[in-house]
Short mmCIF file of C-alpha atoms in Angstrom, two decimals:
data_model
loop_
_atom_site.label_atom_id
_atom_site.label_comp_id
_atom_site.label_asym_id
_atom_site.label_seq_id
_atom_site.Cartn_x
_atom_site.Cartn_y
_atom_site.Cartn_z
CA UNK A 1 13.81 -4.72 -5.65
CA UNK A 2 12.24 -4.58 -2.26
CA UNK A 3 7.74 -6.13 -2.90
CA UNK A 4 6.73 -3.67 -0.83
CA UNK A 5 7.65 0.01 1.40
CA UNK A 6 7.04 0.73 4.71
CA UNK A 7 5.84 4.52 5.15
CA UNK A 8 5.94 5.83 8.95
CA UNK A 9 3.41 8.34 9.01
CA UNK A 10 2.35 10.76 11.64
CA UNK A 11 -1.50 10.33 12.05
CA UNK A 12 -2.96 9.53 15.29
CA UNK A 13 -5.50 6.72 12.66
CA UNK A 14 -3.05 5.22 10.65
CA UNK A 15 0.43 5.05 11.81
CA UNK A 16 2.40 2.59 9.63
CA UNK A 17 1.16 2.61 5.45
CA UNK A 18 2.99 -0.51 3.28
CA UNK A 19 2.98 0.07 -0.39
CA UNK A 20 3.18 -2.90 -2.56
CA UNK A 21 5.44 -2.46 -5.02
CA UNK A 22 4.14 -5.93 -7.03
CA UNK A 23 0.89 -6.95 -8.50
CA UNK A 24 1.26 -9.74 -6.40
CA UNK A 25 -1.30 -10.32 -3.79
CA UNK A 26 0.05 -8.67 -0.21
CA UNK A 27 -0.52 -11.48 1.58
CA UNK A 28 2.18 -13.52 -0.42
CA UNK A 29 4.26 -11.16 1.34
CA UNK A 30 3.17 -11.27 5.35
CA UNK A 31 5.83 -13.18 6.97
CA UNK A 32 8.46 -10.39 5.15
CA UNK A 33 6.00 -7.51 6.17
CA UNK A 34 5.73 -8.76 9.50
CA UNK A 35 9.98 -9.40 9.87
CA UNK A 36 10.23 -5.54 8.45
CA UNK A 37 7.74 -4.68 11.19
CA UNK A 38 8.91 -6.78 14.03
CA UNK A 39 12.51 -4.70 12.82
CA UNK A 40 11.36 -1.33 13.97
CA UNK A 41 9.17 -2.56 16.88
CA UNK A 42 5.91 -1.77 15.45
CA UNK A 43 2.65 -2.17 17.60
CA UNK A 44 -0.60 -0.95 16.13
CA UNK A 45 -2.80 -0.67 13.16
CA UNK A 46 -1.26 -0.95 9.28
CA UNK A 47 -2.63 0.22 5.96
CA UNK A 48 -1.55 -1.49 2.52
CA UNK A 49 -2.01 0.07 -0.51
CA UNK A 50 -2.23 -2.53 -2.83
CA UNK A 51 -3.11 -0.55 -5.84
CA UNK A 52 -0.76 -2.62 -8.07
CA UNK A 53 -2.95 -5.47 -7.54
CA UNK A 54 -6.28 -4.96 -7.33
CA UNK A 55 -6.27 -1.28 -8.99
CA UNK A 56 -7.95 1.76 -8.24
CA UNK A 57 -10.91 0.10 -6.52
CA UNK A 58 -12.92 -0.48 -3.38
CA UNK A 59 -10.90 -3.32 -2.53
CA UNK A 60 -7.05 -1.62 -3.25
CA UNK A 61 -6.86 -0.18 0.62
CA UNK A 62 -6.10 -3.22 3.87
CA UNK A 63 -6.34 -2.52 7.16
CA UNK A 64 -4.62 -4.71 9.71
CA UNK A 65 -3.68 -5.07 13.23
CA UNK A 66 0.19 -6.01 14.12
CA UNK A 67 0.86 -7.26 17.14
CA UNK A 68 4.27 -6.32 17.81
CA UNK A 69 5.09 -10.59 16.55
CA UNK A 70 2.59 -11.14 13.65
CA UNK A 71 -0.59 -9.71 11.90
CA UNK A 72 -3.43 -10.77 14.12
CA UNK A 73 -5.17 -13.74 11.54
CA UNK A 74 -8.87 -12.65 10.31
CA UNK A 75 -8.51 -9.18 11.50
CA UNK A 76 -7.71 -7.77 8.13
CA UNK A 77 -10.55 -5.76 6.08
CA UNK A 78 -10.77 -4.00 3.23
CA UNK A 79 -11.08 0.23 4.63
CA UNK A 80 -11.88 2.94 2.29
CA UNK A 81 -9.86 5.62 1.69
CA UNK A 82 -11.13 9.06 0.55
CA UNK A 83 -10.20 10.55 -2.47
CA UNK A 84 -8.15 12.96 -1.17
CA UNK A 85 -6.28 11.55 1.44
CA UNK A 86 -2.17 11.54 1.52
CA UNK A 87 -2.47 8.21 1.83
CA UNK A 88 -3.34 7.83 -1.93
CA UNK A 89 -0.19 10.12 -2.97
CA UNK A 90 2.30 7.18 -2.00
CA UNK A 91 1.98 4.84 -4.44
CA UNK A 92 1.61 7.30 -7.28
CA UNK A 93 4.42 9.32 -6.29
CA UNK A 94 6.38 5.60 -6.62
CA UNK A 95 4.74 4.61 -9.69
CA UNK A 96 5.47 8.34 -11.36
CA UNK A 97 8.93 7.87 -10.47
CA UNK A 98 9.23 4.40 -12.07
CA UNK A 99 7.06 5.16 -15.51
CA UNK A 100 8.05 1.37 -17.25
CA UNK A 101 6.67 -0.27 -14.33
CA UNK A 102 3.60 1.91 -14.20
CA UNK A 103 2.89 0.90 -18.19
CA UNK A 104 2.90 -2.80 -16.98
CA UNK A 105 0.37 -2.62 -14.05
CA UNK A 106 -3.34 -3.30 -14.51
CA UNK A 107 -4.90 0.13 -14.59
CA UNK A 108 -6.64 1.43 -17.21
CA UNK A 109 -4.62 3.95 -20.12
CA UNK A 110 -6.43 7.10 -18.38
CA UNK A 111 -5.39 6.57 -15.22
CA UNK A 112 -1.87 5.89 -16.21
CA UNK A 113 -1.80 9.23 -18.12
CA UNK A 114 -3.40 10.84 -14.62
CA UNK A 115 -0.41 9.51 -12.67
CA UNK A 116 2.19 10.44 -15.06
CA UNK A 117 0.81 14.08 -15.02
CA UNK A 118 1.28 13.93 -11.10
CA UNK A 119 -2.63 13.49 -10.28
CA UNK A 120 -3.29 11.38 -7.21
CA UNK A 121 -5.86 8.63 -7.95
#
């Protein structure tokens, strides 16, 4: 199983979203991020979603700049996302579809039941 996805999206603000697909930390993960983005010739801003690892808090959206080679270092910050952005429907949509996984991750009972009922969180 692949640790993360890489979501093309067509917003003129956020152009490339990676889902983490692990409760590992993202950043265990750069130099493979960065090969997958150097792959499709990527220049610009990227989003993570690492919801898996940090949960359903202020700190589960990163913003970083790729620089066509690597993630520029120290230019990565935590960016909130509102509530009701597509960018939130992602990783639900993957954890809906993969239900045992979603019973292992950190978030709380309700918020599992929200996700398997197709709610965004």
């Amino acid at each position: 199983m692949n640790n993360f996805e890489i979501i093309k999206l067509n917003n003129e603000e956020d152009n490339i979203l990676i889902v983490m697909k692990t409760s590992e930390p993202p950043f265990d993960f750069l130099s493979e991020m960065e090969e997958a983005l150097r792959n499709i010739q990527y220049l610009g801003y990227v989003t993570i979603d690492e919801l898996l690892h940090s949960g359903n808090t202020e700190e589960r959206f990163i913003q970083g700049f790729f620089n066509g080679n690597s993630f520029e270092n120290g230019k990565f910050k935590f960016t909130v996302i509102e509530k009701k952005s597509k960018l939130r429907e992602y990783a639900c949509e993957f954890l809906r579809k993969d239900i045992e996984l979603l019973h292992f991750t950190g978030l709380t009972g309700r918020q599992q039941r929200l996700i398997e009922c197709g709610c965004v969180i």
